[in-house]
XYZ file of C-alpha atoms in Angstrom:
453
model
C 65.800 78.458 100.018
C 67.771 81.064 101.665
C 68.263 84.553 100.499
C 71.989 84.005 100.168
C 71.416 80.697 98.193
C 69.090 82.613 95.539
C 72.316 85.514 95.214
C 75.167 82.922 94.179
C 75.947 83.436 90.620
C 76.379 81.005 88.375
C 80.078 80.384 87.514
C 81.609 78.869 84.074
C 82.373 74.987 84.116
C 86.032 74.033 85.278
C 88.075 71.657 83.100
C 89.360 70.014 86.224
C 92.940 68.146 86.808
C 96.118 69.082 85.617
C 99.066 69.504 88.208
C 99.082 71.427 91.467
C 99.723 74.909 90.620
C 100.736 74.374 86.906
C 97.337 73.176 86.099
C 96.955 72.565 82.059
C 100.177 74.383 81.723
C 102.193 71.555 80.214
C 99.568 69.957 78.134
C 99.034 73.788 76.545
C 102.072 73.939 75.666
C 102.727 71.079 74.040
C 99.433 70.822 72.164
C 97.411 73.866 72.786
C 94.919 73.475 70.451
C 93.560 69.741 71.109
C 93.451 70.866 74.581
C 91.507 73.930 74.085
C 89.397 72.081 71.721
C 88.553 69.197 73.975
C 87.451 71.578 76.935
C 84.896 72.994 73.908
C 83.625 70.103 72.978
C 82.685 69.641 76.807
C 81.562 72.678 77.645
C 80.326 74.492 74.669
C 81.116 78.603 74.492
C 82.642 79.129 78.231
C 84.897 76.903 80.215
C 87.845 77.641 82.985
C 90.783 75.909 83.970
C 94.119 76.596 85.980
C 97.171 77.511 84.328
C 100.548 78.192 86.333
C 97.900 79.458 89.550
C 95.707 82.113 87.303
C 91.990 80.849 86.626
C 91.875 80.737 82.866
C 88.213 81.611 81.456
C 87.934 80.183 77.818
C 85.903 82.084 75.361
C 84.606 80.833 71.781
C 82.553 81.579 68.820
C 82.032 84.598 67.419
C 79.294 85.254 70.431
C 82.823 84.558 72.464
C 85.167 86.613 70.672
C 82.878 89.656 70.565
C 82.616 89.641 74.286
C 86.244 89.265 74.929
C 87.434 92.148 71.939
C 84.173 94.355 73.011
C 85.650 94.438 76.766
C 86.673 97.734 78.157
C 90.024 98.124 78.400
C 89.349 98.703 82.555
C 87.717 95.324 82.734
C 89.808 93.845 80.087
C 93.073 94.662 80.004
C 95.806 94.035 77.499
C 98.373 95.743 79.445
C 98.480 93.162 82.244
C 98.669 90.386 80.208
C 101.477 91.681 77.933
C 103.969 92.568 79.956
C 106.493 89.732 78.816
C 106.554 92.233 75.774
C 108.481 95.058 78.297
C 112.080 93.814 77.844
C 111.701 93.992 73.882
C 110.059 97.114 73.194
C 111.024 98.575 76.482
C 110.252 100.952 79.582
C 107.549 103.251 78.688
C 106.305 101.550 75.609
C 103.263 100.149 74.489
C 101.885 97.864 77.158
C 104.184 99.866 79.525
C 102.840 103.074 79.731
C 99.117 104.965 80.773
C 96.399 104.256 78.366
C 96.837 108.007 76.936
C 100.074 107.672 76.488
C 99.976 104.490 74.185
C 97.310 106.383 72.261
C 99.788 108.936 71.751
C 102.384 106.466 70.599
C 99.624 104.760 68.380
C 99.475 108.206 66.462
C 103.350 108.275 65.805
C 102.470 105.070 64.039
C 99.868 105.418 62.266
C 101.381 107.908 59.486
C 103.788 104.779 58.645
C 100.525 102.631 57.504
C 98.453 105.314 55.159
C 97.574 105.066 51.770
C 100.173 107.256 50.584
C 103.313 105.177 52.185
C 101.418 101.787 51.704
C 101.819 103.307 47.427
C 105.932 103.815 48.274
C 105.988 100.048 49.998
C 104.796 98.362 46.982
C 107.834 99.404 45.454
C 110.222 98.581 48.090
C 108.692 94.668 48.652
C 108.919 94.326 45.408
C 112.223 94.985 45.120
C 113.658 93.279 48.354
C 111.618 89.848 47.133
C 113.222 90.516 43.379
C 116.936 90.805 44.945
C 116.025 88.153 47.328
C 115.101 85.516 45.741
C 117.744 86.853 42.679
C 120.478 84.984 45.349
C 118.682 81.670 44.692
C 120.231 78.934 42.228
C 118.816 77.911 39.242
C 117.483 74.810 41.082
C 117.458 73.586 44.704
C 115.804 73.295 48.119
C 114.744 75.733 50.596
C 113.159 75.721 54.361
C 110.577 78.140 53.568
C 110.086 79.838 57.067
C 113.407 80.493 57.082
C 113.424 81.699 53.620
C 110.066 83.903 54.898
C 111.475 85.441 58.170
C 114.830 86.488 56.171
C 112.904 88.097 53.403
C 110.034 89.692 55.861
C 112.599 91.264 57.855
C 114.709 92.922 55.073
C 110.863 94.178 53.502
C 109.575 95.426 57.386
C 112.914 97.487 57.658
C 113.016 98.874 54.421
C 109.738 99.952 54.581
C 109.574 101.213 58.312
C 112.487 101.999 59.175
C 114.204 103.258 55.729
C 117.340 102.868 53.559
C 120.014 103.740 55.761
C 118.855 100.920 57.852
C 118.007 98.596 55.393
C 122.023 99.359 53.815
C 123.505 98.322 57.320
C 121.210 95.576 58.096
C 124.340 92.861 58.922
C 124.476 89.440 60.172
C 124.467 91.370 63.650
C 120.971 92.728 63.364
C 119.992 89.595 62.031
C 121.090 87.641 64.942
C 119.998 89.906 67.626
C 116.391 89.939 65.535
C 116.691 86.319 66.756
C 117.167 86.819 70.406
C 114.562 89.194 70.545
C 112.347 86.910 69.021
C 113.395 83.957 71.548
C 112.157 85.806 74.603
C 108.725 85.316 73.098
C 107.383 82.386 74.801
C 104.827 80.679 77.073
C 107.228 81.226 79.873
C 107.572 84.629 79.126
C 103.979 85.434 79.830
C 104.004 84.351 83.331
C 108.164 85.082 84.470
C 109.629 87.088 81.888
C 112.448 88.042 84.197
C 113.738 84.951 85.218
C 117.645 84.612 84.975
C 117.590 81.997 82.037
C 120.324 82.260 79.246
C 117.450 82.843 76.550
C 115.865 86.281 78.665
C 119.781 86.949 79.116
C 120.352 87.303 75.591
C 116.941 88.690 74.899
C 118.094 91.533 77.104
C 121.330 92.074 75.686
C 119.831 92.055 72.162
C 117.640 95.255 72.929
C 120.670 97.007 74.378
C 122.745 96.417 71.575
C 119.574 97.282 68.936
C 119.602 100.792 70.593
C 123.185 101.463 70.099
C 122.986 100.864 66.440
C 119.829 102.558 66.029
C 121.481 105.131 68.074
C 124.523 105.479 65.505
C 122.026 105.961 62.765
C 119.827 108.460 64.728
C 123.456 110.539 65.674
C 124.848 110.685 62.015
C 121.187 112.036 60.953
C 121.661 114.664 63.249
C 125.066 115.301 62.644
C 124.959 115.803 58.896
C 121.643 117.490 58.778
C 120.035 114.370 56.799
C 116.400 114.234 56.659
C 114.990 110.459 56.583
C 111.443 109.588 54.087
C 111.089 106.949 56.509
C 109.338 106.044 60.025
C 112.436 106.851 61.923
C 112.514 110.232 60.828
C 109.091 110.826 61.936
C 109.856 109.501 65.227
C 112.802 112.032 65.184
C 110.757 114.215 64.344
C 107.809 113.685 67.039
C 106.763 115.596 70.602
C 103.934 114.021 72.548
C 101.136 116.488 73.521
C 103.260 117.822 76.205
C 106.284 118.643 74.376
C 108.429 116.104 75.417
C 110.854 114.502 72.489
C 111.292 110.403 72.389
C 114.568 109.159 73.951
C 116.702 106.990 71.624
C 115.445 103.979 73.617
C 111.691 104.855 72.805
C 112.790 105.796 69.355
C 113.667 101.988 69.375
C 111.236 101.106 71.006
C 108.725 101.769 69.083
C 110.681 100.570 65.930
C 111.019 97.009 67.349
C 106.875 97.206 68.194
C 105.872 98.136 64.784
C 108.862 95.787 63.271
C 107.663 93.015 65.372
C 104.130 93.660 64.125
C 104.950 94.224 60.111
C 107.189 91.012 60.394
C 106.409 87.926 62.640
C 103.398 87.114 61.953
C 103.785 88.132 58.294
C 106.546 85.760 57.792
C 104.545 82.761 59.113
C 101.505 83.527 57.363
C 103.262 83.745 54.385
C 104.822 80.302 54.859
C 101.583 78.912 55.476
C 99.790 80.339 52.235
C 102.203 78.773 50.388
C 102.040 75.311 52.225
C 98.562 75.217 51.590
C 98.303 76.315 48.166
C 101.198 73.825 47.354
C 98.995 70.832 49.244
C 95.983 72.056 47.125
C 97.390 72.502 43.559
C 93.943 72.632 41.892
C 93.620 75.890 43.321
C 96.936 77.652 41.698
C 95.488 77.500 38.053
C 92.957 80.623 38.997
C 95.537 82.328 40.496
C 97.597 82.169 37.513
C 95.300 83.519 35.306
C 94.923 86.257 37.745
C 98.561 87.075 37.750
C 98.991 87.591 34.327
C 95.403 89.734 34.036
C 96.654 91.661 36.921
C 100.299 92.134 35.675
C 100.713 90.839 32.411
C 104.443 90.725 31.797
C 104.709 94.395 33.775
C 107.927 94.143 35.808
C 106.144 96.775 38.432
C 104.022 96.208 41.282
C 101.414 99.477 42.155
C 99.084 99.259 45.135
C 96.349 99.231 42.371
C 97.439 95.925 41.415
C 98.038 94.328 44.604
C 94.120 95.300 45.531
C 93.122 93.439 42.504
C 94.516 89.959 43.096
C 91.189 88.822 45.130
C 91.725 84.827 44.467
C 95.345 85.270 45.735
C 94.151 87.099 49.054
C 91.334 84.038 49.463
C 93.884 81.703 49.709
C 95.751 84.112 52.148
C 92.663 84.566 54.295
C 92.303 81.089 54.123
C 95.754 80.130 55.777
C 94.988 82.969 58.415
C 91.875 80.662 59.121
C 93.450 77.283 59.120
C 96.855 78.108 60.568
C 96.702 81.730 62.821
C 99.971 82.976 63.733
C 98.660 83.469 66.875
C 96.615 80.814 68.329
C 96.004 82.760 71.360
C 94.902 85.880 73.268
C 94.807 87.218 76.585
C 93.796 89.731 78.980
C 93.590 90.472 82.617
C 90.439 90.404 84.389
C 90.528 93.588 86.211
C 86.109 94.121 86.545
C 84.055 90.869 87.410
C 82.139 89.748 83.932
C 79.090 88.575 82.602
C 78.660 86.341 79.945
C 75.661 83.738 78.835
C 74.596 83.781 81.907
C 77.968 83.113 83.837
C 79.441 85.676 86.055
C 83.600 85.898 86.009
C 85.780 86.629 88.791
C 88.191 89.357 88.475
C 91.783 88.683 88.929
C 92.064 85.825 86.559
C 92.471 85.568 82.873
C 90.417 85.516 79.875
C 91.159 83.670 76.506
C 89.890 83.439 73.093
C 91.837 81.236 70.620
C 91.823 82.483 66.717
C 92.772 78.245 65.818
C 90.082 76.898 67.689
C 87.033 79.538 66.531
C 88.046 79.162 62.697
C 87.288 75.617 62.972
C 83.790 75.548 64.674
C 80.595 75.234 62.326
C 80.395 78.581 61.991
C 82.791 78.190 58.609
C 81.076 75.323 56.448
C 83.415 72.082 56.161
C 85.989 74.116 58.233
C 88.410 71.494 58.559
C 88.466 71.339 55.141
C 90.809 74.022 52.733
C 88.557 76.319 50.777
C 89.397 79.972 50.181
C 86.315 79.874 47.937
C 84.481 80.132 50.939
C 85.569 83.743 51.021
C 84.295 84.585 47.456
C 81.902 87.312 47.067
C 78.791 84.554 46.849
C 79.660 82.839 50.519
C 81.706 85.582 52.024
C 81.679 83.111 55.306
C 83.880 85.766 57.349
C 81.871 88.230 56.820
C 78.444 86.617 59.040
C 79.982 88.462 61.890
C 82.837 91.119 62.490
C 83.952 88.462 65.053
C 84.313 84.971 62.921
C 87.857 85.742 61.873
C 90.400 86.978 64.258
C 93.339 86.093 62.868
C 94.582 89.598 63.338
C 91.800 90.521 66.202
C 88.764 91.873 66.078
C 86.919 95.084 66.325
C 88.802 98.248 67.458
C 91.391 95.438 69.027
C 92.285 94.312 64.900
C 95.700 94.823 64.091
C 96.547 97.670 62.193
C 99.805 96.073 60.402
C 96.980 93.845 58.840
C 96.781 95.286 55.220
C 100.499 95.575 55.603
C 100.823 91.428 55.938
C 98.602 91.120 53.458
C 100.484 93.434 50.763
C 104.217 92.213 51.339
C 102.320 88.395 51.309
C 100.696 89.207 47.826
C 104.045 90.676 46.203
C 106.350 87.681 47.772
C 103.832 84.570 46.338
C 103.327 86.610 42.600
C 107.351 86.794 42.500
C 107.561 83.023 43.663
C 104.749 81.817 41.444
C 105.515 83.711 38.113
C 109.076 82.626 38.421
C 109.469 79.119 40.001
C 108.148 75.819 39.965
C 107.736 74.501 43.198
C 106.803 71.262 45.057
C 106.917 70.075 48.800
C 109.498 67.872 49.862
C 107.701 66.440 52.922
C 104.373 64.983 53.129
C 103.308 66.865 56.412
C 103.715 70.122 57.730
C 102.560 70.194 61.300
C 102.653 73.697 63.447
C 105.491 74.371 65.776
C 103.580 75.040 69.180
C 107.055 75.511 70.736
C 107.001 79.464 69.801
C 104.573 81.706 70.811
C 103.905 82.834 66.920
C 102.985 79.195 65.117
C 104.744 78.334 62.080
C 105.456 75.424 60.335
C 107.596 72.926 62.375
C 111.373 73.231 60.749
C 112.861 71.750 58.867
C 109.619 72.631 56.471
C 111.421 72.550 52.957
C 110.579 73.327 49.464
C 111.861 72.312 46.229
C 112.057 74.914 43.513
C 113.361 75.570 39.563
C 113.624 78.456 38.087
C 110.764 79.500 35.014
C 112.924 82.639 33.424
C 115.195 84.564 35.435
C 113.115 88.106 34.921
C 109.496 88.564 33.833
């Protein structure tokens, strides 16, 4: 054996086929999770395959995961594999800017998310689901994401981006919310500036969001006012060097953390309840809960919201089953070990949230349990890495405890007050959009219990 035979390193298995350039592209998107899961139940942990002419390296497991969250960011990079992200939060932003910078944007954020304004957003969630759902008839039907992405986006604005805001958010905002949300796709990740009609309104969306976050940011100024909210403390901010935020970063950084408090909130909040409704036997439990928690209390406290553990099971259980996102990326910039197989750089790494949460790791996992989170079998908690719904280590979200608090208020308003039953007999995940919710129409029937409680 040769010297230079002994030094080859051992590379992951390919899932070979697929088209010339395109590889799986096609097959990904229309069913990305039976593909992904085939390719593991050939290879096991590690596998590769072409997609649109990057090498794809699959990771999975929480062995997987860990490796591929653990990463540096100079060998694996987030910023390289996000840029479809650019024309929505903008120039300068986020995955748009030096590593130091985003850290420094990070830290205009993270004021918006502690304990003291997570006590204030209680409050305001509950009252946006209260007036919200006020609108509804007696009786009727109701597509539920729809229902959940109207309601999420009137609670994320509120919340982060105040009262003035929330008083002028129009039909307008709600259909260029929309466009934004349309330039988030599979296409996007690989050509986000190709001349199609959907980037073209994408584009025009953001420009028009900064001249009405503009208006609001002028009259501030104008008339002295001093906001309680997130915009004001982006008024407010200088980054180390001095230098103020431009309206467009301003906005910016209101559509990032937006995007972040709403999205995935809104489809994870669709799913709890599709599950729960599938699996009635469950609700009695947290029933009893709600009126230990609550009793006939028309207030929600951040105190409360912590207590309602058999509620959050069942919302940690839809994060399992159904993961708004179903997949994450990053460049390869650094070659990489793993199990013995060395990666290239240049090509892409993956780790899929719907395809670990189903792997023996989780007993039965095909099977709906949120028991399984209980204190006794605490299943996510056998590594840092099993659940990644919202990522993992220092790559989790931090809008995570947000989700979960405007969930918690929006199902104890719905349950306490309605009766409600599906209308179809499946529910199957839209793999069209690059967050997965249910496939639309998904519809609910409902009936009002009391009109206030």
């Amino acid at each position: 054996m040769t010297a230079s035979a002994i030094n080859i390193k051992k590379t992951p298995p390919v899932l070979r086929g697929g088209l010339p350039y395109l590889g799986y592209a096609l097959e990904l998107q229309r069913n990305p999770i039976g593909f992904l899961q085939r390719g593991q139940e050939q290879f096991g942990e590690i596998f590769s395959f072409l997609l649109a002419g990057s090498n794809v390296t699959f990771l999975t497991g929480s062995k997987g995961n860990e490796a591929f969250f653990r990463a540096p960011d100079d060998q694996f990079s987030q910023k390289e594999a996000y840029q479809f992200t650019v024309p929505i939060f903008g120039k300068g932003i986020a995955y748009d800017t030096t590593p130091d910078r985003m850290s420094e944007q990070l830290g205009f954020i993270f004021p918006a998310l502690r304990e003291e304004r997570m006590q204030a957003y209680a409050q305001f969630m509950a009252k946006e689901t209260q007036d919200y759902f006020d609108t509804w008839r007696e009786s009727g039907e109701v597509d539920l994401l729809a229902a959940m992405n109207e309601l999420t986006v009137f609670i994320a604005s509120r919340c982060l981006i105040g009262h003035e805001f929330r008083q002028h958010l129009s039909t307008e905002f709600a259909s260029l919310y929309h466009d934004l949300e349309g330039g988030i796709n599979l296409l996007a990740f690989f050509q986000p500036y190709l001349p199609l009609p959907t980037f073209r309104r994408r584009d025009k969306a953001r420009t028009r969001m900064v001249e009405l976050i503009s208006q609001i940011i002028t009259n501030r100024r104008a008339k002295g006012n001093q906001g309680e909210d997130f915009l004001q403390a982006l008024i407010n901010a200088r980054y180390a060097d001095g230098t103020v935020l431009s309206e467009d970063n301003i906005t910016g950084l209101l559509l990032t953390l937006l995007f972040a408090g709403q999205h995935t909130s809104a489809v994870l909040a669709a799913w709890t309840g599709i599950l729960l409704l599938q699996h009635p036997q469950y609700l009695p439990a947290i029933m009893t809960e709600q009126q230990a928690v609550f009793g006939n209390s028309h207030t929600f406290s951040l105190e409360q919201l912590r207590q309602l553990v058999i509620l959050e099971r069942s919302i940690k259980e839809a994060e399992r089953l159904r993961p708004p996102l179903i997949m994450l990326m990053r460049k390869i910039l650094r070659d990489f070990e793993y199990n013995g197989y060395h990666v290239k750089a240049g090509g892409l790494a993956m780790v899929s949230p719907a395809v670990s949460h189903r792997l023996s790791e989780f007993s039965s996992p095909n099977q709906y349990d949120p028991e399984r989170f209980s204190p006794e079998r605490a299943e996510d908690r056998k590594s840092p890495y099993t659940l990644i719904g919202f990522g993992g280590g220092r790559h989790r979200c931090i809008g995570q405890a947000f989700a979960y608090q405007q969930i918690k208020v929006i199902w104890s308003v719905l349950l306490r007050q309605y009766d409600l039953e599906l209308v179809h007999n499946n529910y199957e995940p839209d793999y069209t959009t690059f967050v997965v919710g249910p496939r639309q129409p998904c519809l609910i029937r409902y009936r009002r219990k009391y009109k206030s409680y």
